[in-house]
CSV table of C-alpha atoms and ligand atoms in Angstrom, one decimal:
chain,number,residue,atom,x,y,z
A,1,MET,CA,112.1,81.5,99.0
A,2,ASN,CA,115.4,80.1,97.9
A,3,SER,CA,114.7,76.9,96.0
A,4,GLU,CA,117.4,75.0,97.9
A,5,GLN,CA,115.7,75.8,101.3
A,6,GLN,CA,113.5,73.2,102.9
A,7,HIS,CA,109.9,74.2,103.0
A,8,ARG,CA,106.8,72.5,104.3
A,9,PRO,CA,105.0,70.3,101.9
A,10,ILE,CA,102.7,72.1,99.5
A,11,PRO,CA,99.6,70.0,98.7
A,12,TYR,CA,97.2,70.5,95.8
A,13,GLY,CA,94.4,71.5,98.1
A,14,ARG,CA,93.8,71.8,101.8
A,15,GLN,CA,91.3,73.1,104.4
A,16,HIS,CA,91.6,76.4,106.2
A,17,ILE,CA,90.5,76.2,109.8
A,18,THR,CA,90.4,79.4,112.0
A,19,ASP,CA,89.9,79.9,115.8
A,20,ASP,CA,86.4,80.9,115.1
A,21,ASP,CA,85.7,77.6,113.3
A,22,ILE,CA,87.1,75.8,116.3
A,23,ALA,CA,85.1,77.8,118.8
A,24,ALA,CA,81.9,77.1,116.8
A,25,VAL,CA,82.5,73.3,117.0
A,26,VAL,CA,83.3,73.5,120.7
A,27,GLU,CA,80.2,75.4,121.4
A,28,THR,CA,78.1,72.8,119.7
A,29,LEU,CA,79.9,70.0,121.5
A,30,GLN,CA,78.7,71.6,124.8
A,31,SER,CA,75.2,71.9,123.5
A,32,ASP,CA,72.4,69.3,123.7
A,33,PHE,CA,72.8,67.9,120.2
A,34,LEU,CA,75.6,65.9,118.7
A,35,THR,CA,73.8,64.4,115.7
A,36,GLN,CA,71.0,66.2,114.0
A,37,GLY,CA,70.1,69.4,115.9
A,38,PRO,CA,69.4,73.0,115.1
A,39,LYS,CA,72.8,73.6,113.4
A,40,VAL,CA,71.8,71.3,110.5
A,41,PHE,CA,68.8,73.4,109.5
A,42,GLU,CA,70.8,76.6,110.1
A,43,PHE,CA,73.6,75.3,107.8
A,44,GLU,CA,71.0,74.3,105.2
A,45,GLN,CA,69.4,77.7,105.2
A,46,ALA,CA,72.6,79.6,105.0
A,47,PHE,CA,73.9,77.4,102.2
A,48,ALA,CA,70.6,77.6,100.2
A,49,GLU,CA,70.9,81.4,100.5
A,50,TYR,CA,74.5,81.3,99.4
A,51,VAL,CA,73.9,79.5,96.2
A,52,GLY,CA,70.4,81.0,95.6
A,53,ALA,CA,68.4,77.8,95.9
A,54,LYS,CA,65.0,77.4,97.7
A,55,TYR,CA,65.9,74.3,99.6
A,56,ALA,CA,69.0,72.5,100.9
A,57,VAL,CA,69.4,69.1,102.6
A,58,ALA,CA,72.7,68.5,104.4
A,59,CYS,CA,74.0,64.9,104.6
A,60,SER,CA,77.0,62.8,105.5
A,61,ASN,CA,79.1,63.4,102.4
A,62,GLY,CA,78.9,64.3,98.7
A,63,THR,CA,78.5,60.7,97.7
A,64,ALA,CA,75.5,60.3,100.0
A,65,ALA,CA,74.1,63.5,98.5
A,66,LEU,CA,74.4,61.9,95.0
A,67,HIS,CA,72.8,58.7,96.2
A,68,LEU,CA,69.9,60.7,97.8
A,69,CYS,CA,69.4,62.4,94.4
A,70,THR,CA,69.3,59.2,92.3
A,71,MET,CA,66.9,57.6,94.8
A,72,ALA,CA,64.7,60.7,94.9
A,73,LEU,CA,64.5,60.7,91.1
A,74,GLY,CA,63.6,57.0,91.1
A,75,VAL,CA,66.6,55.7,89.3
A,76,ASN,CA,66.3,51.9,88.9
A,77,LYS,CA,67.7,49.1,86.8
A,78,GLU,CA,65.8,50.3,83.7
A,79,SER,CA,67.5,53.8,84.0
A,80,ARG,CA,70.2,54.9,81.7
A,81,VAL,CA,72.1,58.0,82.8
A,82,LEU,CA,74.7,60.1,80.9
A,83,THR,CA,77.8,61.6,82.7
A,84,THR,CA,81.4,62.6,82.1
A,85,PRO,CA,84.3,60.2,82.5
A,86,ILE,CA,86.4,63.2,83.8
A,87,THR,CA,85.0,63.3,87.3
A,88,PHE,CA,85.3,61.7,90.7
A,89,VAL,CA,83.9,58.2,90.4
A,90,ALA,CA,81.0,59.0,92.8
A,91,SER,CA,79.3,61.1,90.0
A,92,ALA,CA,78.8,57.8,88.2
A,93,ASN,CA,78.5,55.4,91.1
A,94,CYS,CA,75.3,57.0,92.4
A,95,VAL,CA,73.5,55.6,89.3
A,96,ARG,CA,74.9,52.1,90.0
A,97,TYR,CA,73.8,52.2,93.7
A,98,CYS,CA,70.2,52.2,92.3
A,99,GLY,CA,71.0,49.5,89.7
A,100,GLY,CA,70.9,51.9,86.8
A,101,THR,CA,73.3,52.0,83.8
A,102,VAL,CA,75.9,54.6,83.5
A,103,GLU,CA,76.7,55.8,80.0
A,104,PHE,CA,79.8,58.0,79.8
A,105,THR,CA,80.0,60.6,77.1
A,106,ASP,CA,83.2,62.3,76.0
A,107,ILE,CA,84.4,65.8,77.1
A,108,ASP,CA,85.1,69.0,75.3
A,109,PRO,CA,88.9,69.2,75.2
A,110,LYS,CA,89.0,72.9,75.7
A,111,THR,CA,87.4,72.8,79.1
A,112,ALA,CA,87.3,69.1,80.0
A,113,LEU,CA,83.5,69.5,80.7
A,114,LEU,CA,81.0,67.0,79.4
A,115,ASP,CA,80.5,67.9,75.7
A,116,ILE,CA,76.9,68.9,75.2
A,117,ASN,CA,77.1,68.2,71.4
A,118,LYS,CA,78.1,64.6,72.0
A,119,VAL,CA,75.3,64.3,74.6
A,120,ARG,CA,72.8,65.7,72.0
A,121,GLN,CA,74.1,63.2,69.4
A,122,LYS,CA,73.5,60.4,71.8
A,123,LEU,CA,70.0,61.5,72.7
A,124,GLU,CA,69.1,62.0,69.1
A,125,SER,CA,70.3,58.5,68.2
A,126,LYS,CA,67.7,56.9,70.5
A,127,THR,CA,64.0,57.0,71.0
A,128,LYS,CA,62.6,59.3,73.7
A,129,GLY,CA,62.5,57.5,77.0
A,130,TYR,CA,65.7,55.5,76.3
A,131,TYR,CA,67.7,57.8,78.7
A,132,SER,CA,66.5,59.0,82.1
A,133,GLY,CA,68.9,61.7,83.1
A,134,ILE,CA,72.1,63.6,82.8
A,135,ILE,CA,74.7,64.3,85.5
A,136,PRO,CA,76.9,67.2,84.3
A,137,VAL,CA,79.9,68.2,86.5
A,138,ASP,CA,81.2,71.7,87.1
A,139,PHE,CA,84.6,70.3,86.7
A,140,ALA,CA,87.5,72.1,88.4
A,141,GLY,CA,84.9,74.8,89.3
A,142,ASN,CA,84.2,75.8,85.7
A,143,PRO,CA,80.4,76.1,85.6
A,144,VAL,CA,78.4,74.0,83.1
A,145,ASN,CA,75.9,76.0,81.0
A,146,LEU,CA,72.9,74.4,82.5
A,147,GLU,CA,70.4,76.5,80.5
A,148,GLU,CA,71.5,74.6,77.4
A,149,TYR,CA,71.4,71.3,79.2
A,150,ARG,CA,67.8,72.1,80.5
A,151,GLN,CA,66.6,72.8,76.9
A,152,LEU,CA,68.1,69.5,75.8
A,153,ALA,CA,66.8,67.6,78.8
A,154,ASP,CA,63.3,69.0,78.3
A,155,GLU,CA,63.3,67.9,74.6
A,156,HIS,CA,64.1,64.4,75.7
A,157,GLY,CA,62.2,64.2,79.0
A,158,LEU,CA,65.3,63.9,81.2
A,159,TRP,CA,66.2,65.1,84.7
A,160,ILE,CA,69.4,66.8,85.6
A,161,ILE,CA,71.6,66.4,88.6
A,162,GLU,CA,74.3,69.1,88.7
A,163,ASP,CA,77.4,67.8,90.4
A,164,ALA,CA,78.6,71.1,91.8
A,165,CYS,CA,81.2,69.8,94.3
A,166,HIS,CA,83.9,71.9,92.6
A,167,ALA,CA,81.9,75.0,92.3
A,168,PRO,CA,80.2,76.6,95.3
A,169,GLY,CA,80.1,80.3,94.5
A,170,GLY,CA,80.6,79.7,90.8
A,171,TYR,CA,78.2,81.1,88.2
A,172,PHE,CA,77.6,81.4,84.5
A,173,THR,CA,75.6,84.0,82.6
A,174,ASP,CA,72.5,82.7,80.8
A,175,SER,CA,71.0,83.9,77.5
A,176,LYS,CA,69.0,86.6,79.2
A,177,GLY,CA,72.2,88.0,80.7
A,178,GLU,CA,71.2,86.7,84.2
A,179,LYS,CA,73.9,85.4,86.5
A,180,GLN,CA,73.1,81.8,87.5
A,181,MET,CA,74.9,80.5,90.6
A,182,CYS,CA,76.0,76.9,90.5
A,183,GLY,CA,73.5,74.8,92.5
A,184,ASN,CA,70.8,77.5,92.4
A,185,GLY,CA,68.2,75.0,91.1
A,186,ARG,CA,67.1,77.3,88.3
A,187,TYR,CA,67.9,74.7,85.5
A,188,ALA,CA,68.9,71.5,87.2
A,189,ASP,CA,66.4,69.4,89.2
A,190,LEU,CA,69.0,68.8,92.0
A,191,ALA,CA,72.5,69.9,92.7
A,192,ILE,CA,75.0,68.4,95.1
A,193,PHE,CA,78.1,69.7,97.0
A,194,SER,CA,80.8,68.1,99.1
A,195,PHE,CA,82.5,69.4,102.2
A,196,HIS,CA,85.5,67.1,102.0
A,197,PRO,CA,88.6,69.0,103.2
A,198,VAL,CA,90.0,69.8,99.8
A,199,LYS,CA,86.7,71.4,98.7
A,200,HIS,CA,85.9,75.1,99.2
A,201,ILE,CA,84.0,74.6,102.5
A,202,ALA,CA,85.3,71.8,104.8
A,203,THR,CA,83.4,70.0,107.5
A,204,GLY,CA,85.6,66.8,107.4
A,205,GLU,CA,82.9,64.7,105.8
A,206,GLY,CA,79.8,66.4,104.7
A,207,GLY,CA,77.5,67.0,101.7
A,208,MET,CA,74.5,69.0,100.6
A,209,VAL,CA,71.7,68.7,98.0
A,210,THR,CA,70.1,71.9,96.8
A,211,THR,CA,66.8,72.1,94.8
A,212,ASN,CA,63.9,74.4,94.1
A,213,ASP,CA,61.5,71.5,93.9
A,214,GLU,CA,59.5,71.1,97.1
A,215,LYS,CA,58.4,67.5,96.4
A,216,LEU,CA,62.0,66.4,95.9
A,217,TYR,CA,63.0,68.3,99.0
A,218,GLN,CA,60.5,66.3,101.1
A,219,GLU,CA,61.7,63.1,99.6
A,220,LEU,CA,65.3,63.8,100.3
A,221,LEU,CA,64.6,64.6,103.9
A,222,LYS,CA,62.8,61.3,104.3
A,223,LEU,CA,65.5,59.2,102.5
A,224,ARG,CA,68.2,60.8,104.6
A,225,THR,CA,66.6,59.3,107.7
A,226,HIS,CA,65.7,55.6,106.9
A,227,GLY,CA,62.7,56.6,104.8
A,228,ILE,CA,61.0,57.6,108.0
A,229,THR,CA,58.7,60.6,108.4
A,230,ARG,CA,57.6,62.2,111.6
A,231,ASP,CA,55.4,64.8,109.9
A,232,PRO,CA,51.7,63.9,110.8
A,233,ASN,CA,50.6,65.5,107.5
A,234,LEU,CA,52.6,62.9,105.6
A,235,MET,CA,51.7,59.8,107.6
A,236,GLU,CA,49.3,57.1,106.6
A,237,GLU,CA,48.3,56.4,110.2
A,238,ASN,CA,48.9,58.0,113.6
A,239,HIS,CA,49.1,56.1,116.8
A,240,GLY,CA,50.1,59.0,119.1
A,241,GLY,CA,52.9,61.3,119.9
A,242,TRP,CA,55.6,58.6,119.6
A,243,TYR,CA,54.4,57.6,116.1
A,244,MET,CA,56.7,57.8,113.1
A,245,GLU,CA,56.4,56.0,109.9
A,246,MET,CA,58.9,54.2,107.7
A,247,GLN,CA,57.4,54.6,104.2
A,248,GLU,CA,60.2,53.4,102.0
A,249,LEU,CA,63.8,52.1,102.2
A,250,GLY,CA,66.1,55.0,103.2
A,251,TYR,CA,69.5,55.3,104.8
A,252,ASN,CA,71.2,57.0,107.7
A,253,TYR,CA,72.9,59.8,105.7
A,254,ARG,CA,72.7,62.4,108.5
A,255,ILE,CA,75.4,64.9,109.2
A,256,PRO,CA,76.3,65.7,112.9
A,257,ASP,CA,75.4,69.1,114.3
A,258,MET,CA,79.0,69.9,115.2
A,259,LEU,CA,80.0,69.5,111.6
A,260,CYS,CA,77.3,71.8,110.5
A,261,ALA,CA,78.5,74.4,113.1
A,262,LEU,CA,81.9,74.1,111.3
A,263,GLY,CA,80.2,74.5,107.9
A,264,ILE,CA,78.3,77.6,109.0
A,265,SER,CA,81.5,79.2,110.3
A,266,GLN,CA,83.3,78.2,107.1
A,267,LEU,CA,80.5,79.5,104.9
A,268,GLN,CA,81.0,83.0,106.4
A,269,ARG,CA,84.4,83.1,104.8
A,270,ALA,CA,83.4,81.5,101.5
A,271,GLU,CA,83.5,84.7,99.5
A,272,ALA,CA,87.0,85.6,100.8
A,273,GLY,CA,88.2,82.1,100.0
A,274,LEU,CA,86.8,82.3,96.5
A,275,ALA,CA,88.4,85.7,95.9
A,276,ARG,CA,91.7,84.3,97.0
A,277,ARG,CA,91.3,81.3,94.6
A,278,LYS,CA,90.6,83.6,91.8
A,279,GLY,CA,93.7,85.7,92.7
A,280,ILE,CA,95.9,82.6,92.7
A,281,ALA,CA,94.4,81.5,89.3
A,282,LYS,CA,95.3,84.9,87.9
A,283,VAL,CA,98.9,84.6,89.0
A,284,TYR,CA,99.1,81.1,87.4
A,285,ASP,CA,97.4,82.5,84.2
A,286,ASN,CA,100.0,85.2,83.9
A,287,ALA,CA,102.8,82.8,84.4
A,288,PHE,CA,101.7,80.1,82.1
A,289,GLU,CA,99.5,81.6,79.4
A,290,ASN,CA,101.4,81.5,76.1
A,291,TYR,CA,104.2,79.6,77.8
A,292,ASN,CA,105.7,77.0,75.5
A,293,GLY,CA,105.0,73.5,76.5
A,294,ILE,CA,102.2,74.4,79.0
A,295,THR,CA,98.5,74.4,78.2
A,296,VAL,CA,96.1,76.0,80.7
A,297,LEU,CA,92.7,74.4,80.8
A,298,GLY,CA,90.1,76.8,79.4
A,299,THR,CA,87.2,78.5,81.0
A,300,SER,CA,83.8,78.3,79.4
A,301,PRO,CA,82.9,81.7,77.8
A,302,GLU,CA,79.5,81.9,79.7
A,303,ALA,CA,81.5,81.9,82.9
A,304,LEU,CA,83.2,85.1,82.0
A,305,ASP,CA,81.5,88.5,82.4
A,306,ALA,CA,82.3,92.2,83.0
A,307,GLU,CA,82.8,91.5,86.7
A,308,GLY,CA,85.4,88.8,86.1
A,309,THR,CA,85.0,85.1,86.2
A,310,GLY,CA,82.4,82.7,87.5
A,311,HIS,CA,85.0,79.9,87.6
A,312,ALA,CA,85.2,78.8,91.2
A,313,TYR,CA,88.7,77.3,90.9
A,314,HIS,CA,88.5,74.2,93.0
A,315,LEU,CA,91.4,73.1,90.7
A,316,TYR,CA,93.9,74.8,88.5
A,317,VAL,CA,94.8,72.4,85.7
A,318,ILE,CA,97.6,72.6,83.3
A,319,GLN,CA,98.5,70.1,80.6
A,320,VAL,CA,102.1,69.1,79.7
A,321,ALA,CA,103.7,66.5,77.5
A,322,ASP,CA,105.7,64.8,80.2
A,323,ARG,CA,103.2,64.7,82.9
A,324,ILE,CA,104.7,61.9,85.0
A,325,GLY,CA,108.1,63.7,84.7
A,326,LEU,CA,106.6,66.9,86.0
A,327,TYR,CA,104.6,65.2,88.7
A,328,ASP,CA,107.7,63.4,90.1
A,329,TYR,CA,109.9,66.5,89.7
A,330,LEU,CA,107.5,68.5,91.8
A,331,ARG,CA,107.2,65.8,94.4
A,332,ARG,CA,111.0,65.8,94.8
A,333,HIS,CA,110.6,69.5,95.7
A,334,ASN,CA,107.8,68.8,98.2
A,335,ILE,CA,105.1,70.0,95.9
A,336,PHE,CA,102.2,67.5,95.8
A,337,ALA,CA,100.4,68.3,92.6
A,338,GLN,CA,97.6,65.8,91.7
A,339,VAL,CA,95.9,64.3,88.7
A,340,HIS,CA,92.1,64.9,88.2
A,341,TYR,CA,90.9,62.6,87.1
A,342,ILE,CA,91.8,59.1,86.0
A,343,PRO,CA,88.9,58.6,83.5
A,344,ALA,CA,86.1,56.7,85.4
A,345,HIS,CA,85.5,54.4,82.4
A,346,LEU,CA,89.1,53.1,82.8
A,347,MET,CA,88.6,52.0,86.4
A,348,PRO,CA,88.5,48.2,86.6
A,349,TYR,CA,85.0,48.3,88.0
A,350,TYR,CA,83.7,50.1,84.9
A,351,ARG,CA,85.9,48.1,82.5
A,352,ASN,CA,84.2,45.0,83.9
A,353,LEU,CA,80.9,46.5,82.8
A,354,GLY,CA,82.3,46.7,79.3
A,355,TYR,CA,84.1,50.0,78.9
A,356,LYS,CA,87.6,50.0,77.5
A,357,GLN,CA,90.6,52.1,76.5
A,358,GLY,CA,89.8,54.1,73.4
A,359,ASP,CA,86.1,54.6,74.2
A,360,TYR,CA,86.5,58.3,75.0
A,361,PRO,CA,89.5,59.6,73.1
A,362,GLU,CA,89.2,63.2,74.4
A,363,ALA,CA,89.0,62.2,78.0
A,364,GLU,CA,92.0,59.9,77.6
A,365,ALA,CA,94.1,62.5,75.8
A,366,TYR,CA,93.2,65.0,78.6
A,367,TYR,CA,94.2,62.4,81.2
A,368,ALA,CA,97.5,61.8,79.6
A,369,GLY,CA,98.7,65.4,80.2
A,370,CYS,CA,96.7,66.9,83.0
A,371,LEU,CA,98.1,68.1,86.4
A,372,SER,CA,96.3,70.1,89.1
A,373,LEU,CA,98.7,72.6,90.7
A,374,PRO,CA,98.3,73.8,94.3
A,375,MET,CA,95.1,75.8,94.7
A,376,TYR,CA,93.8,76.8,98.2
A,377,PRO,CA,93.2,80.0,100.0
A,378,SER,CA,96.1,79.7,102.5
A,379,LEU,CA,98.7,79.0,99.7
A,380,THR,CA,101.1,81.9,100.2
A,381,GLN,CA,102.5,84.1,97.5
A,382,GLU,CA,105.9,82.8,98.2
A,383,GLU,CA,104.8,79.2,97.9
A,384,GLN,CA,103.0,79.9,94.7
A,385,GLU,CA,106.1,81.5,93.2
A,386,PHE,CA,108.1,78.5,94.2
A,387,VAL,CA,105.6,76.2,92.4
A,388,ILE,CA,105.7,78.3,89.3
A,389,GLU,CA,109.5,78.4,89.3
A,390,LYS,CA,109.7,74.6,89.6
A,391,VAL,CA,107.1,74.0,86.9
A,392,LYS,CA,109.0,76.3,84.5
A,393,GLU,CA,112.3,74.8,85.5
A,394,PHE,CA,111.1,71.4,84.5
A,395,VAL,CA,109.2,72.3,81.3
A,396,GLY,CA,112.1,74.5,80.2
B,1,LIG,C1,84.4,65.3,96.2
B,1,LIG,C2,83.5,64.9,95.1
B,1,LIG,C3,82.4,64.0,95.2
B,1,LIG,C4,82.2,63.2,96.4
B,1,LIG,O1,82.2,63.9,97.6
B,1,LIG,P1,82.5,63.2,99.0
B,1,LIG,O2,82.1,64.2,100.0
B,1,LIG,O3,84.0,62.9,99.0
B,1,LIG,O4,81.7,61.9,99.1
B,1,LIG,C5,81.6,63.8,94.1
B,1,LIG,N1,81.8,64.5,93.0
B,1,LIG,C6,82.8,65.3,92.8
B,1,LIG,C7,83.0,65.9,91.4
B,1,LIG,C8,83.7,65.5,93.8
B,1,LIG,O5,84.8,66.3,93.6
């Protein structure tokens, strides 16, 4: 593409909808169920199988998935939970919904993932029982080494929620050489995903919790529907066929059947989409690695194996000195790069809870230079070349 030519806007991420996806939604619209019907369970089963977990619970969005998790784990106003400031705010907010305290911990600058050594230091500085849980995030699609987190969590009696929104299809290799898929429930108690349009699998709004724990699974199902159960085995009383029981305070976090039909259809192309993302990352890597003035965000070594990379590439992040300059320059050329993320502790809401500039120097330094370049399966080779050309033109 000649750089002077007009081209359509290039966002940092976007959904990919095919005729098959549309047909699947239309078919469900013509069926008996608009809200929860057979497609919900079908999507849950297909998704659980995809990530290698025993159970999956679909819900209205990724934020609801997080809230279901903190409720199921019994987070309350006594709970203190550790998470990263470099994430979407929902990873932290889910603790606040239950009245708990969020304690951010700084990142590892090489990967922008929560720094396990800093988490360990925090845990060791307090008595056992002070903290309740950890919410690590597979940021950008780079899988967290959950085996290490599990060891640490077990030493201190903590639960783990893996925020895997960026990493469906991602994996790391554990100390036994086994491939561990993000969200497979092997090490984390619960994992969550989002089906927001910029994520790998899009349903518009949508989310999923995965787990290998049957008790948590039953609890999630109940909390998703008002705290109501219809299972006679779980009820305290039974007045007849109509009877259902509200046993605790839950919510309506259900996802409609037609969105699950879209999810099922999208999931069938998940591997192809992931392969395309990895291909795009390779092209960026070749263009920017060792390029003066550009730092490519690193991949954790456990995510790399002989087969390639377990990085799921929701985002492709570079760091530059003049980030606002590059951001504006790209916008002028119709390239809508984005910043992930404004550190959560610098948001006014968290500042009002006592956080301030300077609390997490690595996160703040990362934020000062980071920029997410366009990364989605339908990005064309031509468009990507144009992006690379413009980035290099600006950085010089
Ligand atoms: C998208 C996202 C969420 C929230 O998902 P929604 O479906 O938008 O509610 C939570 N955490 C992370 C890391 C995300 O990227």
